[in-house]
Amino acid sequence: MLAILLAGLTFGAPAGATPPDHDHAPPQHWSFEGALGNFDLAAVQRGYLVYEQVCASCHGLKHVHFSDLAGMGLEPEAVQALAAGYEIRAGRDLSGAPKYRHGLPDDAFPTPVRPVGVKEGVMVPDLARQALIYPGGPDRIYALLTGYSAPPAGVPVPPGLFYNRFAAGRVIAMKPPLHGGDVHYEDGTAASVEQEARDVTIFLAWVGQPHLAERHRTGVRVLIYLLFLIVLLFILKRRIWSHVH
Ligand code: HEC
């Protein structure tokens, strides 16, 4: 009898002992979270720089137009100059080779056709909505960007993949994109890996929902309006009923 019980216990054990497929990303403090959260536009601009200088060679932002960047505090001329720095596909020439032109404010961010350093057949996700759809959200994007390390002893990493304890299955086909000093911040912020990761994550959260501040302001206005209405109705009710005794 005891033997059967023990057999049952040991039989059940392996299922419960399966390690999780990746480590849980430590929660970060983000200024854009919470009911009255707001974006730090200086951080959004720094994050854009990281995207432009590092991520854009592999990842597109297909739902984002250059003109949307006006929302992070850029003047129209700056948006135009920034757009002109990107190459946009513009049909083919007579020999069939693709033609390119400079970007215009109304264009969307292009998706790189042949990202350098990515093996054939590996899908590179678009980052326009990544902060919203990536399981674990901004916390995990930050953790992923700062989470590369040598694998623990005895853990094999297949060729072409990199060990990262926050990636699904703890390996990822993206080689470590940040090394520190990848950008030069105009505002003097030191460009450590953590700082770059934090800023680009904030930028990705911002492109996912650039109208957050506006929505919150509308929300507060609606609340004030409702409160006003309640007070008004209360006074009205007292007035009307004051004649009835
Ligand atoms: C050399 C090309 C390259 C660069 C540069 C690059 N990535 Fe990636 N990225 C990839 C590839 C390839 C994948 C798909 C990985 C996979 O499926 O294993 C990926 C996946 C991702 C993912 C999804 C991760 C997942 O678990 O699926 C995020 C988020 C991401 N990249 C963010 C960034 C950010 C932010 C930058 C800039 C700091 C960046 N990447 C720079 C190639 C790149």
PDB file of N, CA and C and ligand atoms in Angstrom, residues 50 54-55 57-59 116-118 122-125 127 130 134 141 144-145 172-175 177-178 200 204, ligand 1:
ATOM      1  N   VAL A  50      18.185  56.128 -28.925  1.00  0.00           N
ATOM      2  CA  VAL A  50      18.644  54.737 -28.839  1.00  0.00           C
ATOM      3  C   VAL A  50      17.978  53.914 -29.942  1.00  0.00           C
ATOM      4  N   VAL A  54      20.423  52.379 -32.676  1.00  0.00           N
ATOM      5  CA  VAL A  54      20.689  50.960 -32.418  1.00  0.00           C
ATOM      6  C   VAL A  54      19.602  50.050 -33.007  1.00  0.00           C
ATOM      7  N   CYS A  55      18.366  50.227 -32.573  1.00  0.00           N
ATOM      8  CA  CYS A  55      17.318  49.248 -32.889  1.00  0.00           C
ATOM      9  C   CYS A  55      16.817  49.352 -34.334  1.00  0.00           C
ATOM     10  N   SER A  57      18.106  49.564 -37.133  1.00  0.00           N
ATOM     11  CA  SER A  57      18.751  48.803 -38.196  1.00  0.00           C
ATOM     12  C   SER A  57      18.109  47.430 -38.350  1.00  0.00           C
ATOM     13  N   CYS A  58      17.366  46.982 -37.354  1.00  0.00           N
ATOM     14  CA  CYS A  58      16.679  45.687 -37.451  1.00  0.00           C
ATOM     15  C   CYS A  58      15.156  45.793 -37.301  1.00  0.00           C
ATOM     16  N   HIS A  59      14.704  46.695 -36.429  1.00  0.00           N
ATOM     17  CA  HIS A  59      13.265  46.750 -36.100  1.00  0.00           C
ATOM     18  C   HIS A  59      12.579  47.968 -36.713  1.00  0.00           C
ATOM     19  N   VAL A 116      21.089  43.548 -40.860  1.00  0.00           N
ATOM     20  CA  VAL A 116      22.439  42.978 -40.796  1.00  0.00           C
ATOM     21  C   VAL A 116      22.593  42.235 -39.464  1.00  0.00           C
ATOM     22  N   GLY A 117      23.173  41.049 -39.521  1.00  0.00           N
ATOM     23  CA  GLY A 117      23.414  40.307 -38.289  1.00  0.00           C
ATOM     24  C   GLY A 117      22.230  39.475 -37.836  1.00  0.00           C
ATOM     25  N   VAL A 118      21.227  39.310 -38.717  1.00  0.00           N
ATOM     26  CA  VAL A 118      20.094  38.442 -38.391  1.00  0.00           C
ATOM     27  C   VAL A 118      20.057  37.324 -39.424  1.00  0.00           C
ATOM     28  N   VAL A 122      14.795  34.242 -39.536  1.00  0.00           N
ATOM     29  CA  VAL A 122      14.458  34.697 -38.182  1.00  0.00           C
ATOM     30  C   VAL A 122      13.547  35.912 -38.299  1.00  0.00           C
ATOM     31  N   MET A 123      12.406  35.862 -37.648  1.00  0.00           N
ATOM     32  CA  MET A 123      11.453  36.965 -37.688  1.00  0.00           C
ATOM     33  C   MET A 123      11.890  38.058 -36.714  1.00  0.00           C
ATOM     34  N   VAL A 124      11.955  39.286 -37.194  1.00  0.00           N
ATOM     35  CA  VAL A 124      12.267  40.408 -36.313  1.00  0.00           C
ATOM     36  C   VAL A 124      10.960  41.132 -36.027  1.00  0.00           C
ATOM     37  N   PRO A 125      10.490  41.151 -34.788  1.00  0.00           N
ATOM     38  CA  PRO A 125       9.180  41.761 -34.537  1.00  0.00           C
ATOM     39  C   PRO A 125       9.206  43.279 -34.730  1.00  0.00           C
ATOM     40  N   LEU A 127       8.332  46.969 -33.554  1.00  0.00           N
ATOM     41  CA  LEU A 127       8.327  47.449 -32.162  1.00  0.00           C
ATOM     42  C   LEU A 127       7.237  48.479 -31.863  1.00  0.00           C
ATOM     43  N   GLN A 130       5.057  46.873 -29.321  1.00  0.00           N
ATOM     44  CA  GLN A 130       5.722  45.846 -28.543  1.00  0.00           C
ATOM     45  C   GLN A 130       5.527  46.043 -27.027  1.00  0.00           C
ATOM     46  N   TYR A 134       3.969  42.694 -25.660  1.00  0.00           N
ATOM     47  CA  TYR A 134       4.983  41.740 -25.200  1.00  0.00           C
ATOM     48  C   TYR A 134       4.607  41.236 -23.817  1.00  0.00           C
ATOM     49  N   ILE A 141      10.744  44.079 -21.164  1.00  0.00           N
ATOM     50  CA  ILE A 141      11.603  44.596 -22.239  1.00  0.00           C
ATOM     51  C   ILE A 141      12.898  45.124 -21.621  1.00  0.00           C
ATOM     52  N   LEU A 144      14.955  42.217 -20.438  1.00  0.00           N
ATOM     53  CA  LEU A 144      15.544  41.505 -21.580  1.00  0.00           C
ATOM     54  C   LEU A 144      16.781  42.239 -22.098  1.00  0.00           C
ATOM     55  N   LEU A 145      16.655  43.567 -22.242  1.00  0.00           N
ATOM     56  CA  LEU A 145      17.760  44.341 -22.819  1.00  0.00           C
ATOM     57  C   LEU A 145      18.978  44.355 -21.897  1.00  0.00           C
ATOM     58  N   ILE A 172      17.614  33.652 -27.087  1.00  0.00           N
ATOM     59  CA  ILE A 172      17.008  34.579 -28.031  1.00  0.00           C
ATOM     60  C   ILE A 172      17.934  34.747 -29.236  1.00  0.00           C
ATOM     61  N   ALA A 173      17.319  35.015 -30.418  1.00  0.00           N
ATOM     62  CA  ALA A 173      18.109  35.161 -31.647  1.00  0.00           C
ATOM     63  C   ALA A 173      18.644  36.581 -31.814  1.00  0.00           C
ATOM     64  N   MET A 174      18.266  37.502 -30.914  1.00  0.00           N
ATOM     65  CA  MET A 174      18.780  38.882 -30.999  1.00  0.00           C
ATOM     66  C   MET A 174      20.103  38.943 -30.251  1.00  0.00           C
ATOM     67  N   LYS A 175      21.158  39.329 -30.968  1.00  0.00           N
ATOM     68  CA  LYS A 175      22.432  39.455 -30.255  1.00  0.00           C
ATOM     69  C   LYS A 175      22.350  40.670 -29.332  1.00  0.00           C
ATOM     70  N   PRO A 177      21.968  43.958 -28.033  1.00  0.00           N
ATOM     71  CA  PRO A 177      22.009  45.186 -28.831  1.00  0.00           C
ATOM     72  C   PRO A 177      22.697  46.360 -28.123  1.00  0.00           C
ATOM     73  N   LEU A 178      22.725  46.330 -26.805  1.00  0.00           N
ATOM     74  CA  LEU A 178      23.264  47.483 -26.062  1.00  0.00           C
ATOM     75  C   LEU A 178      24.565  47.115 -25.355  1.00  0.00           C
ATOM     76  N   VAL A 200      14.971  53.541 -23.938  1.00  0.00           N
ATOM     77  CA  VAL A 200      14.343  53.009 -25.153  1.00  0.00           C
ATOM     78  C   VAL A 200      13.036  52.308 -24.787  1.00  0.00           C
ATOM     79  N   LEU A 204       9.417  53.146 -26.327  1.00  0.00           N
ATOM     80  CA  LEU A 204       8.513  52.150 -26.907  1.00  0.00           C
ATOM     81  C   LEU A 204       7.145  52.201 -26.245  1.00  0.00           C
TER      82      LEU A 204
HETATM   83  C1  HEC B   1      20.941  42.985 -35.210  1.00  0.00           C
HETATM   84  C2  HEC B   1      19.516  43.143 -35.260  1.00  0.00           C
HETATM   85  C3  HEC B   1      18.780  43.618 -34.019  1.00  0.00           C
HETATM   86  C4  HEC B   1      18.981  44.791 -33.322  1.00  0.00           C
HETATM   87  C5  HEC B   1      20.020  45.866 -33.573  1.00  0.00           C
HETATM   88  C6  HEC B   1      17.971  44.824 -32.286  1.00  0.00           C
HETATM   89  N1  HEC B   1      17.187  43.705 -32.353  1.00  0.00           N
HETATM   90 FE1  HEC B   1      15.609  43.272 -31.163  1.00  0.00          FE
HETATM   91  N2  HEC B   1      15.337  41.506 -32.110  1.00  0.00           N
HETATM   92  C7  HEC B   1      16.105  41.044 -33.169  1.00  0.00           C
HETATM   93  C8  HEC B   1      15.672  39.706 -33.518  1.00  0.00           C
HETATM   94  C9  HEC B   1      16.268  38.852 -34.612  1.00  0.00           C
HETATM   95  C10 HEC B   1      14.607  39.390 -32.654  1.00  0.00           C
HETATM   96  C11 HEC B   1      13.824  38.074 -32.610  1.00  0.00           C
HETATM   97  C12 HEC B   1      14.449  37.218 -31.547  1.00  0.00           C
HETATM   98  C13 HEC B   1      13.882  35.832 -31.453  1.00  0.00           C
HETATM   99  O1  HEC B   1      12.801  35.587 -31.998  1.00  0.00           O
HETATM  100  O2  HEC B   1      14.521  34.997 -30.791  1.00  0.00           O
HETATM  101  C14 HEC B   1      14.441  40.542 -31.781  1.00  0.00           C
HETATM  102  C15 HEC B   1      13.499  40.603 -30.789  1.00  0.00           C
HETATM  103  C16 HEC B   1      13.255  41.703 -29.985  1.00  0.00           C
HETATM  104  C17 HEC B   1      12.215  41.814 -29.001  1.00  0.00           C
HETATM  105  C18 HEC B   1      11.198  40.730 -28.668  1.00  0.00           C
HETATM  106  C19 HEC B   1      11.875  39.747 -27.752  1.00  0.00           C
HETATM  107  C20 HEC B   1      11.211  38.404 -27.676  1.00  0.00           C
HETATM  108  O3  HEC B   1      11.363  37.755 -26.639  1.00  0.00           O
HETATM  109  O4  HEC B   1      10.563  37.982 -28.644  1.00  0.00           O
HETATM  110  C21 HEC B   1      12.312  43.057 -28.426  1.00  0.00           C
HETATM  111  C22 HEC B   1      11.439  43.634 -27.327  1.00  0.00           C
HETATM  112  C23 HEC B   1      13.418  43.718 -29.060  1.00  0.00           C
HETATM  113  N3  HEC B   1      13.965  42.881 -30.000  1.00  0.00           N
HETATM  114  C24 HEC B   1      13.821  44.996 -28.756  1.00  0.00           C
HETATM  115  C25 HEC B   1      14.942  45.603 -29.305  1.00  0.00           C
HETATM  116  C26 HEC B   1      15.406  46.926 -28.925  1.00  0.00           C
HETATM  117  C27 HEC B   1      14.711  47.844 -27.929  1.00  0.00           C
HETATM  118  C28 HEC B   1      16.515  47.162 -29.653  1.00  0.00           C
HETATM  119  C29 HEC B   1      17.401  48.374 -29.586  1.00  0.00           C
HETATM  120  C30 HEC B   1      17.973  48.683 -28.312  1.00  0.00           C
HETATM  121  C31 HEC B   1      16.764  45.989 -30.490  1.00  0.00           C
HETATM  122  N4  HEC B   1      15.782  45.064 -30.249  1.00  0.00           N
HETATM  123  C32 HEC B   1      17.825  45.854 -31.385  1.00  0.00           C
HETATM  124  C33 HEC B   1      17.135  41.722 -33.794  1.00  0.00           C
HETATM  125  C34 HEC B   1      17.641  42.947 -33.388  1.00  0.00           C
END
